[in-house]
Amino acid sequence: MKFFLVISLLISSCLCNSINIGDVYVTWKNMGEETYFKVTAYLKEFNNHDCWISIGINRSPLMNGANSVVCRMNNNETWARHYLNNGRSPSLLDENEPSLGLSDTCVSVIKDNITCQFIRKNQVDDKMKSYFKINETNEYYLIYAAGEGDFGMHSRQGQTRMPVKFHLNPLISPPDTTKSYDNNESHESNFKKIMGAHREKKDCAEIFKFLNSHYVKYDRQQTSFYKQTDILSRKLDVDCT
Ligand SMILES: *[C@@H]1O[C@H](CO)[C@@H](O)[C@H](O)[C@H]1NC(C)=O
Ligand SMILES: *[C@@H]1O[C@H](CO)[C@@H](O)[C@H](O)[C@H]1NC(C)=O
Ligand SMILES: *[C@@H]1O[C@H](CO)[C@@H](O)[C@H](O)[C@H]1NC(C)=O
Ligand SMILES: *[C@@H]1O[C@H](CO)[C@@H](O)[C@H](O)[C@H]1NC(C)=O
C-alpha cells in the first residue's frame, strides 16, 4: 500500500497531462510508442471489494464507439480488459486477447478510491481500424464509467467537455543504447525533473539515490520504470507522506 501512496504522490505532482471529470481524476503521459494512464475515482456509494472503473477514448463525447479499458476489482482478483463500446453491448477489441495493447496494469483500492494504472500501446496492427491510434496530433474525448459488481451496470458516467491531446512526454530522455548515461543529466535529476519532485525528506532522497544507482540497468525499457519503482520502493520501504 505504501508503494501506491509513493507513486501517486510522485505522479500527481508531475508535469504530465491530467484532467478532472467530475470527481474522477485522469492523468496520462504519451511516451511515443505507448501511453501511460492513471484514473482514480472516489467510490463513496460502491462496495470497494467488488467494483470496476473504465476509461475510454473516443472521437465524439459519447460512450458509444469508444475504446475503453475496464479495470475490475473483485475481492483479491483484479483484471484489465480492452473493450469496444458498441451500442449497448461492449465487446472485447480482440476476443483472443482481452487485454490487447495493455501492459503493466495495476488496479488498487486505497481507502475510498479505486485507481487503475496501465500502459496502452499507441497503435496495434494497422488492419485493426477499431483500435484508436494515439499520437501527438490525434485528439480524443476521455470517457469514464464506474460501477459496482460486474462490468456493465454502470451507475456513474462522464466525459471531458473538449477532446484532449497526447503530447509526447517521454519518461526519460529517449533511450540511446549506444551511449551510457554518464553525462550530467543524471537519473536522479531526470527523475526529479520529469516527475516534478522536489522533496526534502531524507527518506525520499534515499529513494532517488537508490533509483539513480539502480535504474541504469533498466533504462533501455522505459515502461519497466514503474515496475522497478515499485520493487525499489518496497525494498527501501520508503514513505514520502
Ligand atoms: C481520492 O481521489 C480524489 C480524486 O478523485 C483525490 O482528490 C483524493 O485525495 C483521493 N483520496 C485518497 C485517500 O487517495
Ligand atoms: C484475500 O487475500 C487475503 C490474504 O492473501 C486472504 O486472507 C483473504 O481470505 C482473501 N479474500 C478472498 C475473498 O479471497
Ligand atoms: C497521427 O495519426 C493520424 C492518423 O490517425 C495521421 O493522419 C497523423 O498524421 C498522425 N500524426 C503524426 C504526428 O504522426
Ligand atoms: C559535466 O560537468 C562537468 C563540470 O560541470 C564538466 O567538466 C563535464 O564536461 C560535463 N560532462 C558532460 C558529459 O557534459
mmCIF file of C-alpha atoms and ligand atoms in Angstrom:
data_model
loop_
_atom_site.group_PDB
_atom_site.id
_atom_site.type_symbol
_atom_site.label_atom_id
_atom_site.label_comp_id
_atom_site.label_asym_id
_atom_site.label_seq_id
_atom_site.Cartn_x
_atom_site.Cartn_y
_atom_site.Cartn_z
ATOM 1 C CA MET A 1 0.000 0.000 0.000
ATOM 2 C CA LYS A 2 2.879 2.319 0.757
ATOM 3 C CA PHE A 3 4.047 1.912 -2.796
ATOM 4 C CA PHE A 4 0.781 3.228 -4.138
ATOM 5 C CA LEU A 5 0.992 6.251 -1.898
ATOM 6 C CA VAL A 6 4.536 6.943 -3.014
ATOM 7 C CA ILE A 7 3.731 6.504 -6.675
ATOM 8 C CA SER A 8 0.570 8.562 -6.565
ATOM 9 C CA LEU A 9 2.379 11.376 -4.791
ATOM 10 C CA LEU A 10 5.086 11.376 -7.400
ATOM 11 C CA ILE A 11 2.704 11.106 -10.303
ATOM 12 C CA SER A 12 0.189 13.634 -9.071
ATOM 13 C CA SER A 13 2.928 16.229 -8.903
ATOM 14 C CA CYS A 14 4.378 15.513 -12.323
ATOM 15 C CA LEU A 15 4.298 17.558 -15.457
ATOM 16 C CA CYS A 16 2.109 15.117 -17.337
ATOM 17 C CA ASN A 17 -1.312 15.925 -18.666
ATOM 18 C CA SER A 18 -4.243 15.497 -16.363
ATOM 19 C CA ILE A 19 -7.888 16.399 -16.015
ATOM 20 C CA ASN A 20 -10.797 16.062 -13.621
ATOM 21 C CA ILE A 21 -14.044 14.689 -14.942
ATOM 22 C CA GLY A 22 -16.348 15.400 -12.060
ATOM 23 C CA ASP A 23 -14.612 13.743 -9.124
ATOM 24 C CA VAL A 24 -12.665 11.363 -11.329
ATOM 25 C CA TYR A 25 -9.038 12.236 -11.862
ATOM 26 C CA VAL A 26 -7.251 11.122 -15.026
ATOM 27 C CA THR A 27 -3.616 11.568 -15.872
ATOM 28 C CA TRP A 28 -1.703 10.390 -18.936
ATOM 29 C CA LYS A 29 1.702 10.529 -20.483
ATOM 30 C CA ASN A 30 2.466 9.764 -24.091
ATOM 31 C CA MET A 31 5.822 8.012 -24.236
ATOM 32 C CA GLY A 32 5.930 7.698 -28.022
ATOM 33 C CA GLU A 33 5.210 4.016 -28.547
ATOM 34 C CA GLU A 34 2.704 3.821 -25.740
ATOM 35 C CA THR A 35 0.761 5.977 -23.308
ATOM 36 C CA TYR A 36 0.629 5.617 -19.557
ATOM 37 C CA PHE A 37 -2.780 6.232 -17.958
ATOM 38 C CA LYS A 38 -3.895 6.547 -14.399
ATOM 39 C CA VAL A 39 -7.506 7.015 -13.395
ATOM 40 C CA THR A 40 -8.824 7.445 -9.871
ATOM 41 C CA ALA A 41 -12.436 7.626 -8.750
ATOM 42 C CA TYR A 42 -13.972 8.169 -5.358
ATOM 43 C CA LEU A 43 -16.066 5.135 -4.557
ATOM 44 C CA LYS A 44 -18.467 6.536 -1.965
ATOM 45 C CA GLU A 45 -21.562 4.525 -2.841
ATOM 46 C CA PHE A 46 -19.767 1.412 -4.076
ATOM 47 C CA ASN A 47 -18.630 -1.738 -2.374
ATOM 48 C CA ASN A 48 -14.882 -1.352 -2.698
ATOM 49 C CA HIS A 49 -14.259 -5.098 -2.857
ATOM 50 C CA ASP A 50 -16.497 -5.533 -5.847
ATOM 51 C CA CYS A 51 -16.352 -2.711 -8.352
ATOM 52 C CA TRP A 52 -14.924 -1.553 -11.642
ATOM 53 C CA ILE A 53 -13.820 1.599 -13.371
ATOM 54 C CA SER A 54 -13.309 2.253 -17.051
ATOM 55 C CA ILE A 55 -11.597 4.972 -19.009
ATOM 56 C CA GLY A 56 -12.061 5.282 -22.734
ATOM 57 C CA ILE A 57 -11.057 7.427 -25.646
ATOM 58 C CA ASN A 58 -13.453 8.429 -28.401
ATOM 59 C CA ARG A 59 -13.738 10.837 -31.299
ATOM 60 C CA SER A 60 -17.100 12.048 -30.020
ATOM 61 C CA PRO A 61 -18.174 12.778 -26.435
ATOM 62 C CA LEU A 62 -20.169 9.542 -26.318
ATOM 63 C CA MET A 63 -19.747 6.163 -24.712
ATOM 64 C CA ASN A 64 -20.777 4.553 -27.973
ATOM 65 C CA GLY A 65 -17.813 3.761 -30.192
ATOM 66 C CA ALA A 66 -15.157 4.330 -27.510
ATOM 67 C CA ASN A 67 -12.080 2.185 -26.905
ATOM 68 C CA SER A 68 -12.486 1.536 -23.197
ATOM 69 C CA VAL A 69 -10.141 -0.031 -20.731
ATOM 70 C CA VAL A 70 -12.123 -1.659 -17.969
ATOM 71 C CA CYS A 71 -10.443 -2.384 -14.644
ATOM 72 C CA ARG A 72 -12.156 -4.731 -12.246
ATOM 73 C CA MET A 73 -11.596 -5.326 -8.557
ATOM 74 C CA ASN A 74 -13.317 -8.430 -7.220
ATOM 75 C CA ASN A 75 -12.121 -9.429 -3.779
ATOM 76 C CA ASN A 76 -8.479 -10.249 -4.312
ATOM 77 C CA GLU A 77 -8.752 -10.566 -8.045
ATOM 78 C CA THR A 78 -8.150 -7.772 -10.473
ATOM 79 C CA TRP A 79 -8.048 -7.571 -14.242
ATOM 80 C CA ALA A 80 -7.981 -5.001 -17.022
ATOM 81 C CA ARG A 81 -9.527 -5.566 -20.439
ATOM 82 C CA HIS A 82 -9.814 -3.561 -23.597
ATOM 83 C CA TYR A 83 -13.337 -3.106 -24.978
ATOM 84 C CA LEU A 84 -15.042 -1.506 -27.923
ATOM 85 C CA ASN A 85 -18.277 0.092 -26.752
ATOM 86 C CA ASN A 86 -20.680 -0.959 -29.409
ATOM 87 C CA GLY A 87 -24.155 0.260 -28.653
ATOM 88 C CA ARG A 88 -25.461 -1.382 -25.514
ATOM 89 C CA SER A 89 -23.204 -4.391 -25.616
ATOM 90 C CA PRO A 90 -19.490 -3.705 -25.289
ATOM 91 C CA SER A 91 -17.310 -6.316 -26.967
ATOM 92 C CA LEU A 92 -13.643 -7.079 -26.474
ATOM 93 C CA LEU A 93 -11.459 -5.436 -29.106
ATOM 94 C CA ASP A 94 -9.934 -8.869 -29.550
ATOM 95 C CA GLU A 95 -11.737 -11.975 -28.291
ATOM 96 C CA ASN A 96 -8.480 -13.898 -28.220
ATOM 97 C CA GLU A 97 -6.579 -11.238 -26.341
ATOM 98 C CA PRO A 98 -8.803 -9.486 -23.794
ATOM 99 C CA SER A 99 -6.091 -7.060 -22.729
ATOM 100 C CA LEU A 100 -4.995 -6.201 -26.262
ATOM 101 C CA GLY A 101 -2.426 -3.384 -26.264
ATOM 102 C CA LEU A 102 -2.301 -3.181 -22.453
ATOM 103 C CA SER A 103 0.596 -3.839 -20.129
ATOM 104 C CA ASP A 104 1.763 -3.016 -16.621
ATOM 105 C CA THR A 105 -1.808 -2.847 -15.398
ATOM 106 C CA CYS A 106 -2.392 -2.247 -11.732
ATOM 107 C CA VAL A 107 -5.782 -1.950 -10.037
ATOM 108 C CA SER A 108 -5.875 -0.836 -6.441
ATOM 109 C CA VAL A 109 -8.295 0.426 -3.858
ATOM 110 C CA ILE A 110 -6.944 2.850 -1.267
ATOM 111 C CA LYS A 111 -9.388 3.977 1.354
ATOM 112 C CA ASP A 112 -12.396 5.016 -0.705
ATOM 113 C CA ASN A 113 -10.691 5.388 -4.069
ATOM 114 C CA ILE A 114 -10.288 2.927 -6.878
ATOM 115 C CA THR A 115 -7.252 3.534 -9.080
ATOM 116 C CA CYS A 116 -6.346 1.870 -12.316
ATOM 117 C CA GLN A 117 -2.975 2.325 -13.965
ATOM 118 C CA PHE A 118 -1.947 0.827 -17.249
ATOM 119 C CA ILE A 119 0.195 1.351 -20.312
ATOM 120 C CA ARG A 120 -1.609 1.310 -23.646
ATOM 121 C CA LYS A 121 0.147 0.722 -26.941
ATOM 122 C CA ASN A 122 -0.423 3.749 -29.144
ATOM 123 C CA GLN A 123 -1.036 1.550 -32.123
ATOM 124 C CA VAL A 124 -1.541 -2.115 -32.881
ATOM 125 C CA ASP A 125 -1.868 -3.844 -36.223
ATOM 126 C CA ASP A 126 -2.817 -1.276 -38.882
ATOM 127 C CA LYS A 127 -5.591 -3.566 -40.102
ATOM 128 C CA MET A 128 -7.398 -3.153 -36.813
ATOM 129 C CA LYS A 129 -9.357 0.005 -37.534
ATOM 130 C CA SER A 130 -11.301 -0.191 -34.291
ATOM 131 C CA TYR A 131 -8.134 0.349 -32.198
ATOM 132 C CA PHE A 132 -7.757 4.111 -31.906
ATOM 133 C CA LYS A 133 -4.277 5.296 -32.601
ATOM 134 C CA ILE A 134 -2.730 7.771 -30.190
ATOM 135 C CA ASN A 135 -0.144 10.189 -31.471
ATOM 136 C CA GLU A 136 0.685 13.827 -30.923
ATOM 137 C CA THR A 137 -1.966 15.162 -33.282
ATOM 138 C CA ASN A 138 -4.942 12.860 -32.762
ATOM 139 C CA GLU A 139 -7.404 14.232 -30.197
ATOM 140 C CA TYR A 140 -9.893 12.196 -28.224
ATOM 141 C CA TYR A 141 -12.563 12.758 -25.622
ATOM 142 C CA LEU A 142 -11.890 10.889 -22.401
ATOM 143 C CA ILE A 143 -14.881 8.952 -21.147
ATOM 144 C CA TYR A 144 -15.151 7.235 -17.840
ATOM 145 C CA ALA A 145 -17.670 4.958 -16.215
ATOM 146 C CA ALA A 146 -17.716 3.175 -12.906
ATOM 147 C CA GLY A 147 -19.979 0.769 -11.127
ATOM 148 C CA GLU A 148 -20.444 -1.925 -8.556
ATOM 149 C CA GLY A 149 -20.383 -5.640 -9.264
ATOM 150 C CA ASP A 150 -19.886 -6.877 -12.786
ATOM 151 C CA PHE A 151 -18.824 -4.557 -15.552
ATOM 152 C CA GLY A 152 -21.863 -3.381 -17.470
ATOM 153 C CA MET A 153 -24.222 -1.933 -14.893
ATOM 154 C CA HIS A 154 -22.718 1.498 -14.616
ATOM 155 C CA SER A 155 -24.144 3.930 -12.212
ATOM 156 C CA ARG A 156 -21.736 6.709 -12.988
ATOM 157 C CA GLN A 157 -20.502 8.031 -16.298
ATOM 158 C CA GLY A 158 -18.893 11.206 -17.614
ATOM 159 C CA GLN A 159 -16.686 12.679 -20.309
ATOM 160 C CA THR A 160 -14.431 15.636 -20.956
ATOM 161 C CA ARG A 161 -16.069 18.717 -22.473
ATOM 162 C CA MET A 162 -13.306 19.003 -25.038
ATOM 163 C CA PRO A 163 -11.109 16.423 -26.698
ATOM 164 C CA VAL A 164 -7.647 16.105 -25.168
ATOM 165 C CA LYS A 165 -4.223 15.885 -26.744
ATOM 166 C CA PHE A 166 -1.450 13.425 -26.035
ATOM 167 C CA HIS A 167 1.709 15.458 -26.136
ATOM 168 C CA LEU A 168 4.846 13.468 -26.428
ATOM 169 C CA ASN A 169 6.257 13.410 -22.969
ATOM 170 C CA PRO A 170 8.902 10.750 -22.607
ATOM 171 C CA LEU A 171 9.592 9.444 -19.157
ATOM 172 C CA ILE A 172 13.336 9.530 -19.578
ATOM 173 C CA SER A 173 15.269 11.171 -22.367
ATOM 174 C CA PRO A 174 14.888 8.730 -25.264
ATOM 175 C CA PRO A 175 16.927 5.630 -24.564
ATOM 176 C CA ASP A 176 20.077 5.637 -26.579
ATOM 177 C CA THR A 177 21.614 2.203 -26.392
ATOM 178 C CA THR A 178 24.838 3.368 -27.998
ATOM 179 C CA LYS A 179 25.702 5.594 -25.032
ATOM 180 C CA SER A 180 25.552 5.172 -21.320
ATOM 181 C CA TYR A 181 24.047 7.909 -19.222
ATOM 182 C CA ASP A 182 27.344 9.207 -17.990
ATOM 183 C CA ASN A 183 26.621 12.802 -18.881
ATOM 184 C CA ASN A 184 25.432 15.399 -16.413
ATOM 185 C CA GLU A 185 21.786 14.543 -16.802
ATOM 186 C CA SER A 186 21.840 12.006 -14.017
ATOM 187 C CA HIS A 187 18.903 9.709 -13.497
ATOM 188 C CA GLU A 188 18.137 11.441 -10.283
ATOM 189 C CA SER A 189 17.865 14.885 -11.809
ATOM 190 C CA ASN A 190 15.991 13.446 -14.777
ATOM 191 C CA PHE A 191 13.628 11.685 -12.482
ATOM 192 C CA LYS A 192 13.061 14.778 -10.382
ATOM 193 C CA LYS A 193 12.622 16.982 -13.398
ATOM 194 C CA ILE A 194 10.181 14.666 -15.086
ATOM 195 C CA MET A 195 8.189 13.807 -12.019
ATOM 196 C CA GLY A 196 8.323 17.343 -10.661
ATOM 197 C CA ALA A 197 9.544 16.039 -7.333
ATOM 198 C CA HIS A 198 11.332 18.467 -5.055
ATOM 199 C CA ARG A 199 11.078 16.624 -1.801
ATOM 200 C CA GLU A 200 13.340 17.446 1.061
ATOM 201 C CA LYS A 201 12.682 14.494 3.310
ATOM 202 C CA LYS A 202 15.566 12.142 3.872
ATOM 203 C CA ASP A 203 13.580 9.042 3.002
ATOM 204 C CA CYS A 204 12.646 10.459 -0.345
ATOM 205 C CA ALA A 205 16.200 11.488 -1.043
ATOM 206 C CA GLU A 206 17.092 7.849 -0.364
ATOM 207 C CA ILE A 207 14.735 6.510 -2.982
ATOM 208 C CA PHE A 208 16.044 8.927 -5.562
ATOM 209 C CA LYS A 209 19.582 7.888 -4.723
ATOM 210 C CA PHE A 210 18.650 4.246 -4.975
ATOM 211 C CA LEU A 211 16.840 4.739 -8.266
ATOM 212 C CA ASN A 212 19.725 6.747 -9.546
ATOM 213 C CA SER A 213 22.156 3.944 -8.887
ATOM 214 C CA HIS A 214 19.908 1.093 -9.991
ATOM 215 C CA TYR A 215 17.734 2.438 -12.719
ATOM 216 C CA VAL A 216 20.625 2.492 -15.145
ATOM 217 C CA LYS A 217 20.119 -1.253 -15.505
ATOM 218 C CA TYR A 218 16.581 -0.833 -16.709
ATOM 219 C CA ASP A 219 16.550 2.332 -18.716
ATOM 220 C CA ARG A 220 16.609 0.551 -22.033
ATOM 221 C CA GLN A 221 12.968 -0.243 -21.441
ATOM 222 C CA GLN A 222 11.133 2.864 -20.415
ATOM 223 C CA THR A 223 7.974 1.077 -19.407
ATOM 224 C CA SER A 224 9.707 -1.058 -16.845
ATOM 225 C CA PHE A 225 10.295 2.106 -14.862
ATOM 226 C CA TYR A 226 7.061 1.880 -12.890
ATOM 227 C CA LYS A 227 7.635 -1.778 -12.129
ATOM 228 C CA GLN A 228 11.138 -1.058 -10.937
ATOM 229 C CA THR A 229 9.971 1.884 -8.867
ATOM 230 C CA ASP A 230 7.530 -0.482 -7.217
ATOM 231 C CA ILE A 231 10.201 -3.048 -6.426
ATOM 232 C CA LEU A 232 12.685 -0.454 -5.267
ATOM 233 C CA SER A 233 10.291 1.495 -3.094
ATOM 234 C CA ARG A 234 9.177 -1.735 -1.444
ATOM 235 C CA LYS A 235 12.791 -2.709 -0.917
ATOM 236 C CA LEU A 236 13.536 0.649 0.635
ATOM 237 C CA ASP A 237 10.228 0.760 2.437
ATOM 238 C CA VAL A 238 10.071 4.491 1.887
ATOM 239 C CA ASP A 239 7.258 6.704 2.886
ATOM 240 C CA CYS A 240 7.144 10.134 1.336
ATOM 241 C CA THR A 241 3.922 11.242 3.010
HETATM 242 C C1 LIG B 1 -9.317 10.093 -3.833
HETATM 243 O O1 LIG B 1 -9.358 10.613 -5.160
HETATM 244 C C2 LIG B 1 -9.568 12.003 -5.237
HETATM 245 C C3 LIG B 1 -9.617 12.387 -6.700
HETATM 246 O O2 LIG B 1 -10.629 11.717 -7.350
HETATM 247 C C4 LIG B 1 -8.459 12.738 -4.513
HETATM 248 O O3 LIG B 1 -8.718 14.121 -4.512
HETATM 249 C C5 LIG B 1 -8.354 12.219 -3.072
HETATM 250 O O4 LIG B 1 -7.250 12.825 -2.444
HETATM 251 C C6 LIG B 1 -8.180 10.723 -3.073
HETATM 252 N N1 LIG B 1 -8.157 10.206 -1.706
HETATM 253 C C7 LIG B 1 -7.234 9.318 -1.286
HETATM 254 C C8 LIG B 1 -7.363 8.870 0.132
HETATM 255 O O5 LIG B 1 -6.356 8.895 -2.008
HETATM 256 C C1 LIG B 2 -7.722 -12.178 0.115
HETATM 257 O O1 LIG B 2 -6.362 -12.400 0.444
HETATM 258 C C2 LIG B 2 -6.108 -12.474 1.815
HETATM 259 C C3 LIG B 2 -4.598 -12.560 2.022
HETATM 260 O O2 LIG B 2 -3.959 -13.239 0.984
HETATM 261 C C4 LIG B 2 -6.873 -13.663 2.410
HETATM 262 O O3 LIG B 2 -6.645 -13.748 3.789
HETATM 263 C C5 LIG B 2 -8.367 -13.492 2.120
HETATM 264 O O4 LIG B 2 -9.067 -14.611 2.547
HETATM 265 C C6 LIG B 2 -8.612 -13.299 0.639
HETATM 266 N N1 LIG B 2 -10.019 -12.976 0.407
HETATM 267 C C7 LIG B 2 -10.745 -13.545 -0.539
HETATM 268 C C8 LIG B 2 -12.164 -13.128 -0.620
HETATM 269 O O5 LIG B 2 -10.284 -14.347 -1.344
HETATM 270 C C1 LIG B 3 -1.459 10.759 -36.307
HETATM 271 O O1 LIG B 3 -2.268 9.785 -36.899
HETATM 272 C C2 LIG B 3 -3.121 10.279 -37.936
HETATM 273 C C3 LIG B 3 -3.974 9.115 -38.425
HETATM 274 O O2 LIG B 3 -4.656 8.518 -37.362
HETATM 275 C C4 LIG B 3 -2.300 10.888 -39.059
HETATM 276 O O3 LIG B 3 -3.157 11.456 -40.023
HETATM 277 C C5 LIG B 3 -1.395 11.958 -38.473
HETATM 278 O O4 LIG B 3 -0.542 12.458 -39.480
HETATM 279 C C6 LIG B 3 -0.558 11.381 -37.336
HETATM 280 N N1 LIG B 3 0.259 12.434 -36.731
HETATM 281 C C7 LIG B 3 1.561 12.268 -36.504
HETATM 282 C C8 LIG B 3 2.252 13.404 -35.806
HETATM 283 O O5 LIG B 3 2.162 11.270 -36.824
HETATM 284 C C1 LIG B 4 29.671 17.522 -16.691
HETATM 285 O O1 LIG B 4 30.001 18.658 -15.914
HETATM 286 C C2 LIG B 4 31.400 18.825 -15.644
HETATM 287 C C3 LIG B 4 31.618 20.019 -14.711
HETATM 288 O O2 LIG B 4 30.457 20.765 -14.534
HETATM 289 C C4 LIG B 4 32.148 19.011 -16.966
HETATM 290 O O3 LIG B 4 33.533 19.142 -16.733
HETATM 291 C C5 LIG B 4 31.868 17.812 -17.863
HETATM 292 O O4 LIG B 4 32.477 18.003 -19.123
HETATM 293 C C6 LIG B 4 30.365 17.578 -18.040
HETATM 294 N N1 LIG B 4 30.147 16.337 -18.767
HETATM 295 C C7 LIG B 4 29.343 16.267 -19.841
HETATM 296 C C8 LIG B 4 29.272 14.921 -20.489
HETATM 297 O O5 LIG B 4 28.689 17.200 -20.254
#
